[in-house]
Tab-separated table of C-alpha atoms and ligand atoms in Angstrom:
chain	number	residue	atom	x	y	z
K	790	UNK	CA	-5.113	-13.104	36.324
K	791	UNK	CA	-7.201	-15.334	34.478
K	792	UNK	CA	-6.860	-12.986	31.368
K	793	UNK	CA	-6.100	-14.311	27.918
K	794	UNK	CA	-3.692	-12.287	25.761
K	795	UNK	CA	-2.311	-12.176	22.186
K	796	UNK	CA	1.427	-11.654	21.690
K	797	UNK	CA	2.627	-9.652	18.733
K	798	UNK	CA	6.320	-9.634	18.140
K	799	UNK	CA	7.504	-6.806	15.870
K	800	UNK	CA	11.108	-6.164	14.940
K	801	UNK	CA	11.543	-3.745	17.840
K	802	UNK	CA	8.961	-4.797	20.481
K	803	UNK	CA	6.900	-7.349	21.940
K	804	UNK	CA	3.228	-6.408	22.588
K	805	UNK	CA	0.862	-8.214	24.764
K	806	UNK	CA	-2.637	-7.380	23.767
K	807	UNK	CA	-5.519	-8.009	26.145
K	808	UNK	CA	-8.792	-7.716	24.530
K	809	UNK	CA	-10.883	-8.260	27.600
K	810	UNK	CA	-12.405	-5.460	29.670
K	811	UNK	CA	-9.708	-4.628	32.232
K	812	UNK	CA	-11.018	-1.081	32.891
K	813	UNK	CA	-11.578	-1.953	36.535
K	814	UNK	CA	-7.872	-3.251	36.983
K	815	UNK	CA	-5.300	-0.491	37.882
K	816	UNK	CA	-2.486	0.099	35.458
K	817	UNK	CA	0.262	-0.651	38.039
K	818	UNK	CA	-1.023	-4.340	38.136
K	819	UNK	CA	0.585	-4.717	34.822
K	820	UNK	CA	3.417	-2.156	34.939
K	821	UNK	CA	4.927	-3.776	37.968
K	822	UNK	CA	5.225	-7.286	36.323
K	823	UNK	CA	8.742	-8.231	35.272
K	824	UNK	CA	9.739	-7.182	31.736
K	825	UNK	CA	6.815	-4.730	31.255
K	826	UNK	CA	8.075	-1.509	29.790
K	827	UNK	CA	4.883	0.236	29.246
K	828	UNK	CA	1.150	-0.164	29.619
K	829	UNK	CA	-1.072	1.520	27.100
K	830	UNK	CA	-4.899	1.468	27.389
K	831	UNK	CA	-6.527	1.654	23.989
K	832	UNK	CA	-10.262	1.761	23.132
K	833	UNK	CA	-10.404	0.918	19.497
K	834	UNK	CA	-10.987	-2.082	17.454
K	835	UNK	CA	-7.751	-1.421	15.577
K	836	UNK	CA	-5.075	-0.483	18.409
K	837	UNK	CA	-2.211	-0.959	15.987
K	838	UNK	CA	-3.544	0.899	12.995
K	839	UNK	CA	-5.339	3.665	14.858
K	840	UNK	CA	-2.723	4.733	17.430
K	841	UNK	CA	-3.204	8.430	17.380
K	842	UNK	CA	-4.892	9.514	20.566
K	843	UNK	CA	-2.840	10.159	23.641
K	844	UNK	CA	-0.478	7.562	24.712
K	845	UNK	CA	-1.937	4.773	22.453
K	846	UNK	CA	0.238	2.639	20.349
K	847	UNK	CA	1.413	4.514	17.395
K	848	UNK	CA	2.891	3.528	14.179
K	849	UNK	CA	5.521	6.207	13.896
K	850	UNK	CA	5.635	6.393	10.145
K	851	UNK	CA	3.165	9.242	9.384
K	852	UNK	CA	4.225	10.631	5.869
K	853	UNK	CA	7.442	8.740	5.789
K	854	UNK	CA	6.710	6.924	2.531
K	855	UNK	CA	8.794	9.154	0.272
K	856	UNK	CA	10.127	11.094	3.275
K	857	UNK	CA	9.980	14.719	2.331
K	858	UNK	CA	7.467	14.318	-0.503
K	859	UNK	CA	5.014	11.990	-2.261
K	860	UNK	CA	6.416	9.027	-3.809
K	861	UNK	CA	5.300	8.088	-7.270
K	862	UNK	CA	5.314	4.283	-7.986
K	863	UNK	CA	4.687	3.825	-11.735
K	864	UNK	CA	4.802	0.930	-14.362
K	865	UNK	CA	2.691	-1.252	-16.505
K	866	UNK	CA	-0.530	-2.937	-15.278
K	867	UNK	CA	1.025	-6.320	-16.369
K	868	UNK	CA	4.452	-7.329	-17.018
K	869	UNK	CA	4.099	-8.277	-20.728
K	870	UNK	CA	7.687	-9.300	-21.451
K	871	UNK	CA	11.276	-8.794	-20.607
K	872	UNK	CA	12.115	-6.023	-23.036
K	873	UNK	CA	8.919	-4.196	-22.398
K	874	UNK	CA	9.509	-4.140	-18.778
K	875	UNK	CA	13.169	-3.148	-18.866
K	876	UNK	CA	12.302	-0.334	-21.390
K	877	UNK	CA	9.385	1.112	-19.172
K	878	UNK	CA	11.353	0.765	-16.020
K	879	UNK	CA	14.046	2.941	-17.431
K	880	UNK	CA	11.508	5.404	-18.757
K	881	UNK	CA	9.464	5.712	-15.454
K	882	UNK	CA	12.830	6.183	-13.656
K	883	UNK	CA	13.626	8.952	-16.171
K	884	UNK	CA	10.285	10.464	-15.576
K	885	UNK	CA	11.098	10.788	-11.820
K	886	UNK	CA	9.241	7.791	-10.449
K	887	UNK	CA	10.600	6.411	-6.984
K	888	UNK	CA	9.155	2.886	-7.486
K	889	UNK	CA	8.286	0.484	-10.169
K	890	UNK	CA	5.068	-1.571	-10.322
K	891	UNK	CA	4.275	-4.507	-12.576
K	892	UNK	CA	1.709	-7.239	-12.390
K	893	UNK	CA	3.025	-10.798	-12.610
K	894	UNK	CA	-0.128	-12.448	-11.335
K	895	UNK	CA	-3.104	-10.640	-12.595
K	896	UNK	CA	-6.583	-10.731	-11.039
K	897	UNK	CA	-8.995	-10.350	-14.081
K	898	UNK	CA	-12.816	-10.077	-14.188
K	899	UNK	CA	-12.978	-12.374	-17.110
K	900	UNK	CA	-11.000	-15.632	-16.814
K	901	UNK	CA	-10.387	-15.353	-20.706
K	902	UNK	CA	-8.327	-12.111	-20.289
K	903	UNK	CA	-4.608	-12.052	-20.004
K	904	UNK	CA	-3.705	-13.271	-16.481
K	905	UNK	CA	-0.003	-12.272	-16.461
K	906	UNK	CA	3.300	-13.996	-17.103
K	907	UNK	CA	3.480	-15.466	-13.453
K	908	UNK	CA	6.742	-16.612	-12.238
K	909	UNK	CA	8.598	-15.539	-15.439
K	910	UNK	CA	7.508	-11.875	-14.797
K	911	UNK	CA	9.080	-12.034	-11.243
K	912	UNK	CA	12.498	-12.708	-12.784
K	913	UNK	CA	12.011	-9.650	-15.172
K	914	UNK	CA	10.852	-7.468	-12.229
K	915	UNK	CA	14.170	-8.410	-10.507
K	916	UNK	CA	16.073	-7.641	-13.593
K	917	UNK	CA	14.403	-4.239	-13.815
K	918	UNK	CA	15.078	-3.560	-10.222
K	919	UNK	CA	18.774	-4.274	-10.647
K	920	UNK	CA	18.972	-2.337	-14.008
K	921	UNK	CA	17.390	0.838	-12.547
K	922	UNK	CA	17.741	0.648	-8.712
K	923	UNK	CA	13.975	1.215	-8.457
K	924	UNK	CA	12.255	-0.654	-5.712
K	925	UNK	CA	9.635	-3.001	-7.071
K	926	UNK	CA	6.062	-3.808	-6.025
K	927	UNK	CA	3.983	-6.717	-7.345
K	928	UNK	CA	0.583	-8.212	-6.510
K	929	UNK	CA	0.185	-11.523	-4.868
K	930	UNK	CA	-3.102	-13.412	-4.602
K	931	UNK	CA	-2.120	-16.557	-2.643
K	932	UNK	CA	0.394	-18.013	-0.109
K	933	UNK	CA	2.226	-19.691	-2.911
K	934	UNK	CA	2.686	-16.422	-4.849
K	935	UNK	CA	3.836	-14.708	-1.539
K	936	UNK	CA	6.629	-17.418	-1.348
K	937	UNK	CA	7.694	-16.975	-5.012
K	938	UNK	CA	7.637	-13.115	-5.005
K	939	UNK	CA	9.186	-12.613	-1.475
K	940	UNK	CA	12.793	-12.962	-2.320
K	941	UNK	CA	12.447	-10.955	-5.694
K	942	UNK	CA	10.401	-7.844	-4.877
K	943	UNK	CA	10.521	-4.987	-2.372
K	944	UNK	CA	6.848	-4.814	-1.571
K	945	UNK	CA	3.942	-7.140	-1.893
K	946	UNK	CA	0.623	-5.770	-3.096
K	947	UNK	CA	-2.769	-6.993	-1.873
K	948	UNK	CA	-5.194	-5.943	-4.537
K	949	UNK	CA	-8.658	-4.707	-4.019
K	950	UNK	CA	-10.236	-8.122	-4.677
K	951	UNK	CA	-8.185	-9.580	-1.903
K	952	UNK	CA	-8.617	-7.064	0.716
K	953	UNK	CA	-11.112	-9.447	2.473
K	954	UNK	CA	-8.921	-12.468	2.132
K	955	UNK	CA	-7.953	-12.603	5.795
K	956	UNK	CA	-5.734	-15.683	5.403
K	957	UNK	CA	-3.734	-13.947	2.770
K	958	UNK	CA	-3.386	-10.822	4.948
K	959	UNK	CA	-2.000	-12.869	7.818
K	960	UNK	CA	0.418	-14.556	5.310
K	961	UNK	CA	1.882	-11.244	4.038
K	962	UNK	CA	1.790	-10.070	7.777
K	963	UNK	CA	4.079	-13.079	8.718
K	964	UNK	CA	6.325	-12.409	5.821
K	965	UNK	CA	7.506	-9.106	7.528
K	966	UNK	CA	7.781	-7.662	3.998
K	967	UNK	CA	6.451	-4.160	3.224
K	968	UNK	CA	2.841	-4.516	2.083
K	969	UNK	CA	0.703	-2.143	-0.282
K	970	UNK	CA	-2.887	-2.900	0.831
K	971	UNK	CA	-5.462	-1.650	-1.638
K	972	UNK	CA	-8.998	-0.825	-0.478
K	973	UNK	CA	-11.751	-3.264	-1.864
K	974	UNK	CA	-14.177	-1.580	-4.210
K	975	UNK	CA	-16.973	-1.939	-1.567
K	976	UNK	CA	-15.110	-1.562	1.631
K	977	UNK	CA	-15.855	1.023	4.202
K	978	UNK	CA	-12.964	2.908	5.654
K	979	UNK	CA	-13.285	0.930	8.908
K	980	UNK	CA	-13.230	-2.404	7.080
K	981	UNK	CA	-10.076	-1.190	5.206
K	982	UNK	CA	-8.343	-0.246	8.377
K	983	UNK	CA	-9.440	-3.509	10.021
K	984	UNK	CA	-7.800	-5.562	7.038
K	985	UNK	CA	-4.569	-3.496	7.663
K	986	UNK	CA	-4.791	-4.465	11.392
K	987	UNK	CA	-4.694	-8.199	10.340
K	988	UNK	CA	-1.279	-7.612	8.847
K	989	UNK	CA	-0.028	-5.382	11.652
K	990	UNK	CA	-1.184	-8.061	14.161
K	991	UNK	CA	1.399	-10.509	12.682
K	992	UNK	CA	4.079	-8.060	13.764
K	993	UNK	CA	4.388	-6.570	10.358
K	994	UNK	CA	4.241	-2.726	10.734
K	995	UNK	CA	5.342	-1.980	7.091
K	996	UNK	CA	1.740	-1.432	5.733
K	997	UNK	CA	1.004	1.197	3.231
K	998	UNK	CA	-2.682	1.952	2.449
K	999	UNK	CA	-3.974	2.541	-1.152
K	1000	UNK	CA	-7.204	4.219	-2.082
K	1001	UNK	CA	-8.060	3.085	-5.618
K	1002	UNK	CA	-11.697	4.183	-6.183
K	1003	UNK	CA	-14.897	2.540	-4.977
K	1004	UNK	CA	-17.937	1.299	-6.786
K	1005	UNK	CA	-20.731	3.794	-6.936
K	1006	UNK	CA	-23.666	4.569	-9.298
K	1007	UNK	CA	-21.398	6.578	-11.502
K	1008	UNK	CA	-20.608	5.019	-14.928
K	1009	UNK	CA	-18.576	7.775	-16.490
K	1010	UNK	CA	-15.517	6.645	-14.580
K	1011	UNK	CA	-14.494	3.061	-13.739
K	1012	UNK	CA	-14.784	3.682	-10.104
K	1013	UNK	CA	-15.200	6.841	-7.831
K	1014	UNK	CA	-11.986	8.069	-6.323
K	1015	UNK	CA	-12.784	8.631	-2.724
K	1016	UNK	CA	-10.453	11.468	-1.667
K	1017	UNK	CA	-12.353	11.833	1.495
K	1018	UNK	CA	-10.918	8.437	2.470
K	1019	UNK	CA	-7.396	9.786	2.080
K	1020	UNK	CA	-8.205	12.783	4.514
K	1021	UNK	CA	-10.125	10.480	6.897
K	1022	UNK	CA	-7.262	7.814	6.863
K	1023	UNK	CA	-4.594	10.414	7.427
K	1024	UNK	CA	-6.367	11.670	10.561
K	1025	UNK	CA	-7.244	8.195	11.732
K	1026	UNK	CA	-4.175	6.164	11.268
K	1027	UNK	CA	-0.387	6.600	11.276
K	1028	UNK	CA	-0.009	4.521	8.185
K	1029	UNK	CA	1.077	6.074	4.973
K	1030	UNK	CA	-1.862	6.538	2.377
K	1031	UNK	CA	-1.253	6.522	-1.263
K	1032	UNK	CA	-3.756	6.895	-4.302
K	1033	UNK	CA	-4.123	4.920	-7.452
K	1034	UNK	CA	-5.936	7.290	-9.892
K	1035	UNK	CA	-5.502	4.848	-12.710
K	1036	UNK	CA	-7.903	2.238	-11.488
K	1037	UNK	CA	-9.968	4.895	-9.892
K	1038	UNK	CA	-10.871	6.501	-13.154
K	1039	UNK	CA	-10.132	3.886	-15.812
K	1040	UNK	CA	-9.461	6.855	-18.199
K	1041	UNK	CA	-5.982	8.051	-19.064
K	1042	UNK	CA	-7.058	11.777	-19.538
K	1043	UNK	CA	-8.431	11.704	-15.876
K	1044	UNK	CA	-5.094	10.391	-14.316
K	1045	UNK	CA	-3.268	13.795	-14.242
K	1046	UNK	CA	-6.130	15.838	-12.703
K	1047	UNK	CA	-6.829	13.379	-10.042
K	1048	UNK	CA	-3.161	12.884	-9.280
K	1049	UNK	CA	-3.005	16.556	-8.523
K	1050	UNK	CA	-6.004	16.381	-6.328
K	1051	UNK	CA	-4.616	13.362	-4.496
K	1052	UNK	CA	-1.224	15.161	-3.597
K	1053	UNK	CA	-3.216	18.443	-2.799
K	1054	UNK	CA	-5.362	16.405	-0.179
K	1055	UNK	CA	-2.351	14.918	1.508
K	1056	UNK	CA	-1.588	11.589	-0.106
K	1057	UNK	CA	1.903	10.340	0.649
K	1058	UNK	CA	2.171	9.162	-2.960
K	1059	UNK	CA	0.575	7.892	-6.194
K	1060	UNK	CA	0.582	4.480	-7.966
K	1061	UNK	CA	0.089	5.008	-11.696
K	1062	UNK	CA	-0.108	2.600	-14.692
K	1063	UNK	CA	2.272	3.601	-17.452
K	1064	UNK	CA	3.019	1.954	-20.757
K	1065	UNK	CA	5.340	2.949	-23.688
K	1066	UNK	CA	2.431	2.283	-26.176
K	1067	UNK	CA	-0.676	2.648	-24.145
K	1068	UNK	CA	-3.266	1.593	-26.774
K	1069	UNK	CA	-1.526	-1.673	-27.065
K	1070	UNK	CA	-1.279	-2.641	-23.357
K	1071	UNK	CA	-2.339	-6.175	-22.630
K	1072	UNK	CA	-4.421	-5.115	-19.606
K	1073	UNK	CA	-6.120	-1.882	-18.471
K	1074	UNK	CA	-5.077	-0.216	-21.840
K	1075	UNK	CA	-7.665	2.735	-21.564
K	1076	UNK	CA	-6.158	3.924	-18.324
K	1077	UNK	CA	-2.382	3.642	-19.350
K	1078	UNK	CA	-0.539	6.932	-19.656
K	1079	UNK	CA	2.732	7.574	-21.503
K	1080	UNK	CA	6.150	8.278	-19.706
K	1081	UNK	CA	5.833	11.815	-20.826
K	1082	UNK	CA	2.592	12.411	-19.010
K	1083	UNK	CA	4.055	10.631	-16.015
K	1084	UNK	CA	6.919	13.155	-16.021
K	1085	UNK	CA	4.350	15.996	-16.078
K	1086	UNK	CA	2.582	14.457	-13.039
K	1087	UNK	CA	5.848	14.070	-11.082
K	1088	UNK	CA	6.399	17.862	-11.793
K	1089	UNK	CA	2.840	18.549	-10.604
K	1090	UNK	CA	3.284	16.486	-7.380
K	1091	UNK	CA	6.534	18.206	-6.556
K	1092	UNK	CA	5.079	21.657	-7.171
K	1093	UNK	CA	1.950	21.104	-5.252
K	1094	UNK	CA	3.885	19.571	-2.350
K	1095	UNK	CA	6.248	22.435	-2.232
K	1096	UNK	CA	3.436	24.987	-2.349
K	1097	UNK	CA	1.656	23.276	0.631
K	1098	UNK	CA	4.683	22.523	2.630
K	1099	UNK	CA	7.013	25.464	2.162
K	1100	UNK	CA	9.165	24.522	5.090
K	1101	UNK	CA	9.919	20.997	4.147
K	1102	UNK	CA	12.907	19.808	2.272
K	1103	UNK	CA	11.639	17.875	-0.767
K	1104	UNK	CA	12.713	14.514	-2.102
K	1105	UNK	CA	9.645	13.831	-4.151
K	1106	UNK	CA	9.559	10.368	-5.850
K	1107	UNK	CA	13.230	9.688	-5.245
K	1108	UNK	CA	13.210	8.171	-1.676
K	1109	UNK	CA	13.756	4.461	-1.978
K	1110	UNK	CA	10.615	2.538	-1.180
K	1111	UNK	CA	12.345	0.111	0.950
K	1112	UNK	CA	13.983	2.790	3.232
K	1113	UNK	CA	10.757	4.763	3.386
K	1114	UNK	CA	8.544	1.852	4.639
K	1115	UNK	CA	11.282	0.454	6.735
K	1116	UNK	CA	11.033	3.687	8.700
K	1117	UNK	CA	7.816	2.231	10.188
K	1118	UNK	CA	8.765	1.702	13.993
K	1119	UNK	CA	6.529	1.302	16.944
K	1120	UNK	CA	6.673	4.208	19.306
K	1121	UNK	CA	4.636	6.619	21.349
D	2283	PEP	C1	-3.585	-3.463	-10.090
D	2283	PEP	O1	-2.859	-2.585	-9.389
D	2283	PEP	O2	-3.212	-3.762	-11.280
D	2283	PEP	C2	-4.919	-3.902	-9.737
D	2283	PEP	C3	-5.412	-5.034	-10.197
D	2283	PEP	O3	-5.525	-3.017	-8.927
D	2283	PEP	P1	-6.841	-3.310	-8.027
D	2283	PEP	O4	-6.575	-4.390	-7.107
D	2283	PEP	O5	-6.918	-1.920	-7.267
D	2283	PEP	O6	-8.122	-3.361	-8.910
D	2284	MN	MN1	-4.347	-2.692	-13.724
């Protein structure tokens, strides 16, 4: 037919995406071709991420991260050493977290700040994962780091500073590994969703979006937590949306109230920085909370979720991350 197409292979389907205007061609031209299961007409720049209307392509994972309730992913900003990580991993598990975070490769504003233990930290994350059974998420900033982290962690994090790094987005897409994509500090919601589309287009449907605050004129908080974005994204996409109240506020005393607000407005989970000795944390010390405060936040999240979803069975924070995001399937 003289049309060009992009082929996307997911674990379940092969999608042939035609971006040209084919509105004048009847649907049966395509549906009668051998091997075509279904023809879906979409009118959006992000057909994979925004499949919510009518028979559009849908990522059938709505609120699946955490299943019946919000998942709490917690841990230190940076992995600082073996003993520190194993200790905090047991403590966040004890507090009710369903996932462990820890930075091995740290993007720091100043090149003189601690930039993470790198490869060594990945080994400790694997050990903490084995010791606690918690799924692990860590940030990667280059293709080389993707390769190193891939066999050792359950989920790759793309940080705010790399949301616009389209080659890296394609790389984690090709990895087919679950991805936690953070919103850049200056990204519009549409730019955020299009960044997710880059990953989905590689056939990787296991993408979770994370609102972590945007840069505004306000200086009392590190960033401004955009809870509207959570509600907008929940309406707009089928992807799970979680909130990071730690980087959003930069202040430990604000992490609990904003965690409550995030769960109340429909977030599928939280990502929170926790340290056994917050004032001594090697990075982001002012926003680190203790495991005891984390336990209170997990209780809050469960109570709020129960209040707002009286009919749903609850498994707050306990659903394994890998299972939850693996539930991302293409349907609809
Ligand atoms: C982090 O999660 O440690 C981090 C650096 O976050 P962000 O990319 O949102 O600044
Ligand atoms: Mn941090």
